[in-house]
Coordinates of C-alpha atoms and ligand atoms in Angstrom, one line a residue:
X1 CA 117.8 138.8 115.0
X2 CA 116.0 136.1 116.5
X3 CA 113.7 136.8 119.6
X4 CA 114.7 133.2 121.4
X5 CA 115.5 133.7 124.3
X6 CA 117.3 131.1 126.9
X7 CA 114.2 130.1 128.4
X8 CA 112.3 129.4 125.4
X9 CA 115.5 126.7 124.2
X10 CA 115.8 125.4 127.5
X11 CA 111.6 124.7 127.3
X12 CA 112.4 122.8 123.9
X13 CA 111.6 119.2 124.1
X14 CA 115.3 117.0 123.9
X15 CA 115.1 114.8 121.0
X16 CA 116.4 111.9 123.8
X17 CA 113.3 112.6 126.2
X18 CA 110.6 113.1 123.1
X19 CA 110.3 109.3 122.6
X20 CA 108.7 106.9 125.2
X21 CA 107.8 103.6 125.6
X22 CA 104.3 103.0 124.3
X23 CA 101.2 102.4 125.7
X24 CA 100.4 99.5 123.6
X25 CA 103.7 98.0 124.7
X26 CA 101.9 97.5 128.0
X27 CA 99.8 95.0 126.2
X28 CA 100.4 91.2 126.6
X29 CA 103.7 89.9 124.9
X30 CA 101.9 88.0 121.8
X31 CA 100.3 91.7 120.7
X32 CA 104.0 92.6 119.5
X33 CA 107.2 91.5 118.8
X34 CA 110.9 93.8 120.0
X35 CA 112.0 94.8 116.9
X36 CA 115.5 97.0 115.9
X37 CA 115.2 98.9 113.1
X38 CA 117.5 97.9 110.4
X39 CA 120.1 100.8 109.4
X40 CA 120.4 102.5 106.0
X41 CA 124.0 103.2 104.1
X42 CA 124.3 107.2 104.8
X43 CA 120.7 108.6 105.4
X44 CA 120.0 112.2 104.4
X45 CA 117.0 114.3 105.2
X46 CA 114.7 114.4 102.6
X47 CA 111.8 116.3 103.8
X48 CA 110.4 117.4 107.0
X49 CA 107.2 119.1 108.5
X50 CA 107.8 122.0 110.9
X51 CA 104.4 121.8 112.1
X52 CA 105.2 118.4 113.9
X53 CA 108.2 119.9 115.2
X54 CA 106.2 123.0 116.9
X55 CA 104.0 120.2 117.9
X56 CA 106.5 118.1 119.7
X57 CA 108.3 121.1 121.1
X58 CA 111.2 120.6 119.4
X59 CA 113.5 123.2 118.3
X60 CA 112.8 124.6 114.8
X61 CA 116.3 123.6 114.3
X62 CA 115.9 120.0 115.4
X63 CA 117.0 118.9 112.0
X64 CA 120.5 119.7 112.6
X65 CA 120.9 118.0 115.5
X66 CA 123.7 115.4 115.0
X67 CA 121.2 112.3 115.9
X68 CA 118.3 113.5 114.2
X69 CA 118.6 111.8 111.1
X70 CA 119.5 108.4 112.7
X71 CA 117.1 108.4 114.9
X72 CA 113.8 108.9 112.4
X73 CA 115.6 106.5 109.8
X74 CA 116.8 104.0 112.3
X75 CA 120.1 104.2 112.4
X76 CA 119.9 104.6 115.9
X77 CA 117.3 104.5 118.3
X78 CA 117.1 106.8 121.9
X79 CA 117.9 105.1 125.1
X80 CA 114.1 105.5 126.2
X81 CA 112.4 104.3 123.1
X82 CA 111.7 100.2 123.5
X83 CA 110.7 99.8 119.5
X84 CA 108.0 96.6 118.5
X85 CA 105.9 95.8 115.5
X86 CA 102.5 94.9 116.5
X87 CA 100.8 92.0 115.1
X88 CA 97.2 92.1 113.0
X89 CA 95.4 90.0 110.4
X90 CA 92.7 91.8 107.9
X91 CA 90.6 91.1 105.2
X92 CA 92.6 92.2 101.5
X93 CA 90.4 92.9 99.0
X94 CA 87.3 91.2 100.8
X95 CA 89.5 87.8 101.3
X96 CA 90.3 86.8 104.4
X97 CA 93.8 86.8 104.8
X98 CA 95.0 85.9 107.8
X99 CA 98.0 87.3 110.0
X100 CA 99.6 90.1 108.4
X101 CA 101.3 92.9 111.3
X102 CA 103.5 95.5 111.1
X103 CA 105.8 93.8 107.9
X104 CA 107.8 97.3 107.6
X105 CA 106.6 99.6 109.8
X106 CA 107.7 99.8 113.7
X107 CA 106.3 101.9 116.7
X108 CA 109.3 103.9 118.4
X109 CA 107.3 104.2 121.3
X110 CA 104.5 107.3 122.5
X111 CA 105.2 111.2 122.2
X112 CA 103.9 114.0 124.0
X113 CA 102.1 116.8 121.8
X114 CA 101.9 120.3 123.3
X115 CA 98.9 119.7 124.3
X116 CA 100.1 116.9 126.1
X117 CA 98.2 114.5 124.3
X118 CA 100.2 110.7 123.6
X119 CA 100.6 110.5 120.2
X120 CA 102.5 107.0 118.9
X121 CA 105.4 107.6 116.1
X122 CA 106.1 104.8 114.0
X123 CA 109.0 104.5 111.2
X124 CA 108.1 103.2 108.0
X125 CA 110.6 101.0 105.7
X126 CA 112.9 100.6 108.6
X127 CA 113.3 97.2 107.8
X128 CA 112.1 93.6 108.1
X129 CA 110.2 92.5 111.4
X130 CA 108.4 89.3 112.3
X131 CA 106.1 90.2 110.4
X132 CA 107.6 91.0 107.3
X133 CA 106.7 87.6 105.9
X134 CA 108.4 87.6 102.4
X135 CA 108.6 91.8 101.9
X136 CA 111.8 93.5 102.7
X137 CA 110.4 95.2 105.6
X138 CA 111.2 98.7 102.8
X139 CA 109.8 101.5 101.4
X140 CA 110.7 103.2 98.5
X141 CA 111.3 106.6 97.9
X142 CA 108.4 107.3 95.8
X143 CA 105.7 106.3 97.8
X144 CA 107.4 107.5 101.1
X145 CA 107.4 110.8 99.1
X146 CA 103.5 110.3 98.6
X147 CA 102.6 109.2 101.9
X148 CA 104.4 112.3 103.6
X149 CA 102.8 114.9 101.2
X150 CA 99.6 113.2 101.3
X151 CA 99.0 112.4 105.1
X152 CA 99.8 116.5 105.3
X153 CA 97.5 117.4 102.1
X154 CA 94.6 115.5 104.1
X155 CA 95.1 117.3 107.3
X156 CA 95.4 120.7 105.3
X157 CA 92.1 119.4 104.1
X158 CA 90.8 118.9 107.8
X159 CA 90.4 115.1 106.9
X160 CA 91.4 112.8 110.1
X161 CA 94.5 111.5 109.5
X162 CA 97.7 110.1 110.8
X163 CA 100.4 113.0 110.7
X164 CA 104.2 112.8 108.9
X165 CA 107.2 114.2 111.2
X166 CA 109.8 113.5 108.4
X167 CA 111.4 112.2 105.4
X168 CA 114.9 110.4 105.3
X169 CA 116.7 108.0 102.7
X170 CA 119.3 106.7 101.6
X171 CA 120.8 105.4 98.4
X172 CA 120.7 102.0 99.4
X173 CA 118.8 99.9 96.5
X174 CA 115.8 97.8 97.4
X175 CA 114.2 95.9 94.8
X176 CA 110.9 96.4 92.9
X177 CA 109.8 96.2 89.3
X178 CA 113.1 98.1 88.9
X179 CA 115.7 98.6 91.5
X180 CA 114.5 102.0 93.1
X181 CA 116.1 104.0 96.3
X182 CA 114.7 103.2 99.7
X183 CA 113.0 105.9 102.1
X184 CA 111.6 106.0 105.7
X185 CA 108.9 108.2 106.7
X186 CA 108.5 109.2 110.5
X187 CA 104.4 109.4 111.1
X188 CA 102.1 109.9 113.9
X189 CA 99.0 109.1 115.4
X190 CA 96.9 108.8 118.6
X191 CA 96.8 105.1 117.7
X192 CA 97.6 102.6 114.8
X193 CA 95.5 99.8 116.1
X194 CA 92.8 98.6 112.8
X195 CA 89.9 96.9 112.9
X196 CA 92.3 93.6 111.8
X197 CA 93.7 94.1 115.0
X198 CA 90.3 92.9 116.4
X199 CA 89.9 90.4 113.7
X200 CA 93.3 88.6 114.7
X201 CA 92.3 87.7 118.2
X202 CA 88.6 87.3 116.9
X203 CA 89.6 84.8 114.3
X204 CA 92.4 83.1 116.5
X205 CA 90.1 82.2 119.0
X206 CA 91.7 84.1 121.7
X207 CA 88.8 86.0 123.5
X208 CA 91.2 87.2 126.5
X209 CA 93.1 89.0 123.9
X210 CA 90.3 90.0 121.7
X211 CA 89.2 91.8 125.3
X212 CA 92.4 93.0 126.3
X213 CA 92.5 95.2 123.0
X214 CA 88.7 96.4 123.2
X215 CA 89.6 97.7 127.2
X216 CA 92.7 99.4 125.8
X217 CA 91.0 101.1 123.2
X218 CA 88.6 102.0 125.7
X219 CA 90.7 103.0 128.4
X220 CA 93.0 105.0 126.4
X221 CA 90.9 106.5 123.2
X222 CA 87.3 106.7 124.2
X223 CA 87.1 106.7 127.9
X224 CA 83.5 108.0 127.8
X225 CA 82.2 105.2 126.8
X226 CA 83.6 102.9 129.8
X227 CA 80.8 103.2 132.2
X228 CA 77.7 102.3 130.0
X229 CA 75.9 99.6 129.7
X230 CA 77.6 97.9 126.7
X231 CA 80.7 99.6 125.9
X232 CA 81.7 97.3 123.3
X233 CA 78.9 97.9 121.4
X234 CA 79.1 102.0 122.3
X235 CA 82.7 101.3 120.5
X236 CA 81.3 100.0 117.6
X237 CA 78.8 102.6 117.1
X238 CA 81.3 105.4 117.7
X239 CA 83.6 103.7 115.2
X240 CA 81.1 102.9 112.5
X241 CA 80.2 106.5 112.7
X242 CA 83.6 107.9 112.8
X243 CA 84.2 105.9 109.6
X244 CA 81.1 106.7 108.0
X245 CA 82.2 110.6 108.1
X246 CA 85.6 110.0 107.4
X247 CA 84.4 108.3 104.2
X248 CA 81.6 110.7 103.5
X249 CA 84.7 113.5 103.9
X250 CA 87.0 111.7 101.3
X251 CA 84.0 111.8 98.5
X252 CA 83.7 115.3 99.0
X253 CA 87.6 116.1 98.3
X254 CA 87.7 113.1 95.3
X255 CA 89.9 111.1 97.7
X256 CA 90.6 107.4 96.8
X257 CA 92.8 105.5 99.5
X258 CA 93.1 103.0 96.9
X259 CA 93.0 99.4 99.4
X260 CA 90.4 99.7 101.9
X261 CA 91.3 96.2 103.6
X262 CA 90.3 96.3 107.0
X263 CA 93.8 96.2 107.9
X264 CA 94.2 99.7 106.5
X265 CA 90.9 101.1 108.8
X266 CA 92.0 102.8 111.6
X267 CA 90.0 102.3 114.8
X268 CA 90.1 105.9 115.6
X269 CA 88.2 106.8 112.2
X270 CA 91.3 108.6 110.5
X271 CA 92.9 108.0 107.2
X272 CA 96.2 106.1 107.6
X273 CA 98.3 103.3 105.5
X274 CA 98.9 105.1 102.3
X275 CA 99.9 103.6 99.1
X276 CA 98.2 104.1 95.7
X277 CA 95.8 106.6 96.8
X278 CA 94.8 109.2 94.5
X279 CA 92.2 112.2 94.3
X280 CA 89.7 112.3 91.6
X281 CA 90.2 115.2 88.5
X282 CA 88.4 114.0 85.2
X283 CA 85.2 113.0 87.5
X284 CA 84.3 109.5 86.7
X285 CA 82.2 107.8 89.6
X286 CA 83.9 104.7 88.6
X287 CA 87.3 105.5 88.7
X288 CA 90.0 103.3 90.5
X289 CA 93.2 105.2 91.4
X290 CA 94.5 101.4 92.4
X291 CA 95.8 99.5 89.4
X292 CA 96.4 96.6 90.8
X293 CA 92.7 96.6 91.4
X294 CA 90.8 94.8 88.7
X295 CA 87.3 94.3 90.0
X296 CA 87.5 97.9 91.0
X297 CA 86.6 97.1 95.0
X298 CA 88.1 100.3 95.8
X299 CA 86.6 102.3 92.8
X300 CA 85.6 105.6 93.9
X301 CA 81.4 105.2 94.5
X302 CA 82.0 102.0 96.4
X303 CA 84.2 103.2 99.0
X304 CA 81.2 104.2 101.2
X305 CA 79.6 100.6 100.5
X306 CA 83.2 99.4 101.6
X307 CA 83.4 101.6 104.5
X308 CA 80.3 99.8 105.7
X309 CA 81.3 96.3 104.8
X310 CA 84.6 97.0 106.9
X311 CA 82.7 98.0 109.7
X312 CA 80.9 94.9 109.4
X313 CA 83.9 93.3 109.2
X314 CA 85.1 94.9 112.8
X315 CA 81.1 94.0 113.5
X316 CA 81.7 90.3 113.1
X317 CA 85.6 90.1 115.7
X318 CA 83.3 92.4 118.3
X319 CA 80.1 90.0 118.6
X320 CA 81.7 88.4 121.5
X321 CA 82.3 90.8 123.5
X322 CA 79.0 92.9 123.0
X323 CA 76.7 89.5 123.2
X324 CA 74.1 89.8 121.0
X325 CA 73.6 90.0 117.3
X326 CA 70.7 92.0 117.6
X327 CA 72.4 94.7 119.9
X328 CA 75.4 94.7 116.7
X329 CA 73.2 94.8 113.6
X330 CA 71.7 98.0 115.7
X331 CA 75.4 99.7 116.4
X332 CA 76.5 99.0 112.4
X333 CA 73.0 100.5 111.5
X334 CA 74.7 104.0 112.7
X335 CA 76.8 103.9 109.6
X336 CA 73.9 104.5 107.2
X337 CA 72.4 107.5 108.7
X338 CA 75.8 108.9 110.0
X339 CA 77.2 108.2 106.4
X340 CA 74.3 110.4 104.8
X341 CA 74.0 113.1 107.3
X342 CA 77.7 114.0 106.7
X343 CA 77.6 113.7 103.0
X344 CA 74.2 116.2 102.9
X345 CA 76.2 118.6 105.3
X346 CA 79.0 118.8 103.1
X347 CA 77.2 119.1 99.7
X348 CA 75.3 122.0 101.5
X349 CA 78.3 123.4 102.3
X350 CA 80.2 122.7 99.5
X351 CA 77.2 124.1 97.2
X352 CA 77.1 127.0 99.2
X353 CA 73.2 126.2 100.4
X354 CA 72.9 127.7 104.1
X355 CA 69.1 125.9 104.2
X356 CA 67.9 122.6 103.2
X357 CA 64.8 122.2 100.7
X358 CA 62.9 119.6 99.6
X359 CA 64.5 119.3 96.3
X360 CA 68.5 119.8 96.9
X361 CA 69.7 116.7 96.8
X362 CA 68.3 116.2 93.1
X363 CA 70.0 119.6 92.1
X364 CA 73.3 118.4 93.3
X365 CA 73.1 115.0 91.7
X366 CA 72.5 116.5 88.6
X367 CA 75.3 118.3 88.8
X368 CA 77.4 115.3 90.0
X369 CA 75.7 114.1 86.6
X370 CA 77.2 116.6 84.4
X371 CA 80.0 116.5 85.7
X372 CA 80.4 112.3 85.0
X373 CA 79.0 113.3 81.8
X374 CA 81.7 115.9 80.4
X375 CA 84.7 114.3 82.9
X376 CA 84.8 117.7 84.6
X377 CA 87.7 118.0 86.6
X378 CA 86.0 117.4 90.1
X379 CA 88.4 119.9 91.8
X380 CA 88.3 122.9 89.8
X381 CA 84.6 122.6 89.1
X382 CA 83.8 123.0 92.6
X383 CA 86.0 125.7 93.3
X384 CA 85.1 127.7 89.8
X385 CA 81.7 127.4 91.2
X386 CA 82.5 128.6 94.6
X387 CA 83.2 131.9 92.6
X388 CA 80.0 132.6 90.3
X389 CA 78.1 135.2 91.0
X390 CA 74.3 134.9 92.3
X391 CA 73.5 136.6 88.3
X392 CA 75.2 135.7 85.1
X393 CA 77.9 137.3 84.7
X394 CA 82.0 136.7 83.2
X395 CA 82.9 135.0 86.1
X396 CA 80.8 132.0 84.7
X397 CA 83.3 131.2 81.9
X398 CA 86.4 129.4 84.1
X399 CA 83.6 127.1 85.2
X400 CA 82.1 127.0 81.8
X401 CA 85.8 126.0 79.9
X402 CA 85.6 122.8 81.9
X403 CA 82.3 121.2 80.1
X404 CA 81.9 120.1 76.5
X405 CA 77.9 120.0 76.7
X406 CA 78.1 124.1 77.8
X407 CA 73.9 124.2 77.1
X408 CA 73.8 121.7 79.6
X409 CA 76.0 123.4 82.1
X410 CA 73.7 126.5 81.7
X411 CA 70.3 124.7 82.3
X412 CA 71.9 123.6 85.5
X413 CA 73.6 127.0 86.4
X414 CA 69.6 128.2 85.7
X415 CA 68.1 125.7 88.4
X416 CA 70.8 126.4 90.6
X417 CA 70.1 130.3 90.7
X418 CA 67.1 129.8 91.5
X419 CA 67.1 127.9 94.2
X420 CA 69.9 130.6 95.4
X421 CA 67.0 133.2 95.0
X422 CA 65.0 131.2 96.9
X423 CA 67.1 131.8 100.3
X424 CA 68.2 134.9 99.3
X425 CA 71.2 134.0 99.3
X426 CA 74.3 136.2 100.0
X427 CA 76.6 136.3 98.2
X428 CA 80.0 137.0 99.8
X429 CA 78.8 134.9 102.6
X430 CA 78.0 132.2 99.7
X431 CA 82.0 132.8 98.5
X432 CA 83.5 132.4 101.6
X433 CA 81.7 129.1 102.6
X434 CA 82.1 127.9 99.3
X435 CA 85.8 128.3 98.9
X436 CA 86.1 126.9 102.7
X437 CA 84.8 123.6 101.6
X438 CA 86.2 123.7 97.8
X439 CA 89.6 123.0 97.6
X440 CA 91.8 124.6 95.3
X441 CA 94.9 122.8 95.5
X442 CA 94.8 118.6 96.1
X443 CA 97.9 116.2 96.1
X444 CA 97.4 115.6 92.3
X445 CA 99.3 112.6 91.3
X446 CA 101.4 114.5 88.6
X447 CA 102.4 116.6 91.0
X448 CA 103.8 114.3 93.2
X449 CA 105.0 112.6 90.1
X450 CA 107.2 116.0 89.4
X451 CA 108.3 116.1 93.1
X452 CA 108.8 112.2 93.0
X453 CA 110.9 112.6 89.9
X454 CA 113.3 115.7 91.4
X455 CA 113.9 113.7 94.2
X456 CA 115.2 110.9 92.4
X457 CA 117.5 113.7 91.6
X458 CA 118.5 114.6 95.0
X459 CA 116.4 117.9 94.6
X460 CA 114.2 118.0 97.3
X461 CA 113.1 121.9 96.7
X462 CA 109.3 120.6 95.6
X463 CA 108.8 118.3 98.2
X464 CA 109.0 121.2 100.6
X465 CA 107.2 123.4 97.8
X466 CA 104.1 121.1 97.7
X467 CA 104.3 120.4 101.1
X468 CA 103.9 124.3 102.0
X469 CA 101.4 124.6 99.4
X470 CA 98.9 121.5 100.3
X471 CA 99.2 122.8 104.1
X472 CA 96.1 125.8 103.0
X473 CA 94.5 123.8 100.1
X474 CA 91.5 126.6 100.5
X475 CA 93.4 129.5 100.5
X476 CA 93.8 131.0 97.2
X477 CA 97.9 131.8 97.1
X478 CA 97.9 133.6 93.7
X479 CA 101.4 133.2 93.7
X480 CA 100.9 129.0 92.8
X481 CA 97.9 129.4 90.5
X482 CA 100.3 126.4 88.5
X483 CA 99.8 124.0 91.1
X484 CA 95.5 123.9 90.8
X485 CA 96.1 123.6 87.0
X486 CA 94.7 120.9 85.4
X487 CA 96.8 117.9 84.9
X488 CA 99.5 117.6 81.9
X489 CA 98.9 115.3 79.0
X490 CA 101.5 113.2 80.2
X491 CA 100.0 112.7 83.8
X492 CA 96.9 110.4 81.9
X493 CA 100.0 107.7 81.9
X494 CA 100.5 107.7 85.0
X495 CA 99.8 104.4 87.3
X496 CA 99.9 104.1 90.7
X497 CA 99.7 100.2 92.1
X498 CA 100.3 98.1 95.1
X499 CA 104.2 97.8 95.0
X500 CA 106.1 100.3 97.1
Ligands
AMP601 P1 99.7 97.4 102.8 O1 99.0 96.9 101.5 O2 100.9 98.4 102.6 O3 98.8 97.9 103.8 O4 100.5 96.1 103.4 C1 99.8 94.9 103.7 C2 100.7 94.1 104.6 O5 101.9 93.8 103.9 C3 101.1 94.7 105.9 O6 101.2 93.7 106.8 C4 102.5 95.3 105.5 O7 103.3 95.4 106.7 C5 103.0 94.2 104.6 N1 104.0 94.8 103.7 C6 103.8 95.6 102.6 N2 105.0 95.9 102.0 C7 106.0 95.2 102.7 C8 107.4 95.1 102.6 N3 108.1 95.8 101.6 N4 108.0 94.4 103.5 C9 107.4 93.8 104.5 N5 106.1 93.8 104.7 C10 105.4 94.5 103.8
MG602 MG1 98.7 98.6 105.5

């Protein structure tokens, strides 16, 4: 029987009060454009994530409710909620590219959290806006599918990201390589604003505007920053350095967003916009998870060079407010040492070090070494090795099946021991930071693929499978010792490109 009692339904948050008109609506009229979401033929509920409902203080139930559907696919939109898509230009693929904007995603206005923070909820693939330009303003199924498992994967990770509420589609057809199902995925975030926000009012020539958005990200996301000197270029050190860790973070999970234009960097430093993604298994510092990448940009070991490139990017739209080029050469220079700080916190961590010496980072590069060497899956590797013991012993062998050169895999195993001597190390305290930092399950593309692939089917049972699964990505769940396999033969087939 359940324990509710009336008080606690009454204290539920009504799905017509949960959606407000947005801050960033208060903004000058040229920031964004009223938009209506286009309907969908007969939405159904694909997926949803009762973490953002606790979160929103809506009834666990909330899915039931007879607007629920309509509302997060936008069939219908609540009396309160004044829906616009905002506009922003960017730099694709290290082009500038001019206006680009919200082309099929819409902000239903600000939500309260229960901690009474304003979080914005947007609708993807709700259909065209002004600035669809020639796109259909639609998702499709497939890669809403990712973007909901993946945005919750990265959270599970503790990776700054933007959050998914839900999943709804419909069978209605929208046209790709193939004619494929469309989809609309509810996701949240303290802000959506990217650094090609900046870049639009920067390279429009429109410094009232270009002021009007640095205040507002001031004034609403990093207030402590409003009464020094030069907040503009206090913002643009905090922002560098917040992307510089986010970045440092996604090496140290194999995480590849895949198109790192600067109209896909968030100015709060999380992950958001995702499309061809992926998460490194077969370690190859060169990999690119986007296939409609040729010159590799996005490759795995340039997305930290990126990151900084971006922020130069942002660098370049805030000159004009922070007034010298001196003062923002020295707020980008944050991005270096922030960048390299994280990543040699992490690899401590993630090699289970709880000092630093002299000679670490070599013994870590070696092993990123081997593993490029033998195309060691990156995940299991890490987490195999969370699980040795300080001496040599049969709990060496799971890591060991995963090289070919296995000689070269002990010489390191050697070094590495020894260096563990050399702090004494402990070894249950070793396991438990270890496996904190090592994932054992990641979004791995075949597995969406399977999920993907039921779906099409109208079986959504995986989606909420993974879903659960990806939520404790460190915790060991015997029970789904399938899901941190390594991939199928099939999955080396598997491409994952711009169109979705
Ligand atoms: P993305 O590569 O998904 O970050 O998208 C780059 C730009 O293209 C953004 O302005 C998107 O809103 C727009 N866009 C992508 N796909 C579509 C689509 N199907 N319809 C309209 N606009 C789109
Ligand atoms: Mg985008």
């Amino acid at each position: 029987m359940s324990n509710t009692t009336l008080n606690d339904v009454n204290s539920h948050t009504d799905l017509d009060d949960l959606i407000h008109p947005s801050r960033f609506s208060s903004l000058p009229k040229d920031f964004f454009a009223p938009v209506s979401p286009t309907p969908l033929s007969k939405p159904y509920l694909i997926g949803i994530n009762q973490d953002a409902v606790t979160e929103f203080n809506l009834s666990d139930s909330i899915h039931d409710h007879p607007d629920f559907i309509a509302r997060f696919t936008g069939n219908s939109v609540s009396k309160k909620a004044i829906p616009i898509a905002s506009v922003y230009s960017g730099h694709q693929f290290g082009v500038w590219a001019g206006q680009l904007g919200d082309g099929r995603a819409l902000l239903l206005g600000d939500a309260l959290n229960q901690e009474r923070q304003t979080v914005e909820i947007q609708l993807k693939g709700a259909g065209i806006t002004p600035f669809s330009r020639m796109g259909d303003g639609r998702a499709v199924l497939r890669s809403s599918i990712r973007e909901f498992l993946c945005s919750e994967a990265m959270f599970g990770l503790g990776i700054p990201t933007s959050r998914a509420l839900c999943i709804t589609g419909s069978d209605q057809y929208v046209m790709r390589e193939t004619p494929e199902t469309s989809a609309v995925v509810a996701r949240y975030a303290p802000s959506f604003i990217r650094f090609g926000s900046f870049e639009h009012w920067y390279y429009n020539q429109r410094p009232d505007e270009l002021k009007a958005l640095a205040d507002f990200t001031l004034t609403h996301y990093y207030p402590e920053l409003q009464g020094l000197a030069n907040p503009y270029k206090a913002l643009l050190t905090q922002v560098t350095e917040k992307t510089a860790k986010l970045i440092a973070q996604w090496q140290s999970v194999g995480f590849m967003h895949g198109v790192m234009n600067t109209d896909n960097m968030s100015i709060l430093g999380l992950t958001i916009d995702y499309g061809p993604f992926g998460f490194m298994e077969a370690y190859d510092m060169n990999h690119i998870c986007n296939h409609s990448d040729h010159q590799g940009r996005y490759a795995y070991h340039m997305q930290p060079t990126i990151g900084h490139w971006n922020c130069h990017a942002l660098a370049q739209a805030l000159l004009p407010l922070i007034g010298s080029i001196e003062e923002t050469q020295e707020a980008l220079n944050s991005y270096k040492v922030s960048y390299e700080t994280q990543w040699e916190l992490l690899l401590q961590q993630k090699f289970g070090l709880s000092e630093h010496q002299d000679h670490d980072l070599d013994l870590f590069e070696s092993f990123f070494q081997l593993l490029q060497a033998n195309h060691a899956d990156m995940t299991l590797s890490f987490r195999y090795l969370s699980k040795i013991n300080n001496q040599m012993s049969a709990n060496d062998e799971a890591l060991r099946d995963l090289f070919i050169d296995r000689n070269a895999l002990n010489e390191w195993l050697k070094l590495y021991r020894d260096r563990l001597m050399s702090e004494n190390s402990d070894e249950k305290k070793r396991h438990q930071i270890m496996q904190a930092r090592n994932p054992k399950y990641i979004l791995r593309n075949y597995l969406a693929q399977i999920a993907i692939e039921k779906a099409q089917k109208k079986d959504f049972s995986e989606i909420a499978k993974l879903l659960a699964i990806l939520k404790n990505p460190y915790l060991e769940q015997d029970e789904y010792d399938d899901y941190a396999q390594l991939p199928p033969d099939w999955a080396k087939n598997l491409e994952v490109s711009c169109s979705s």
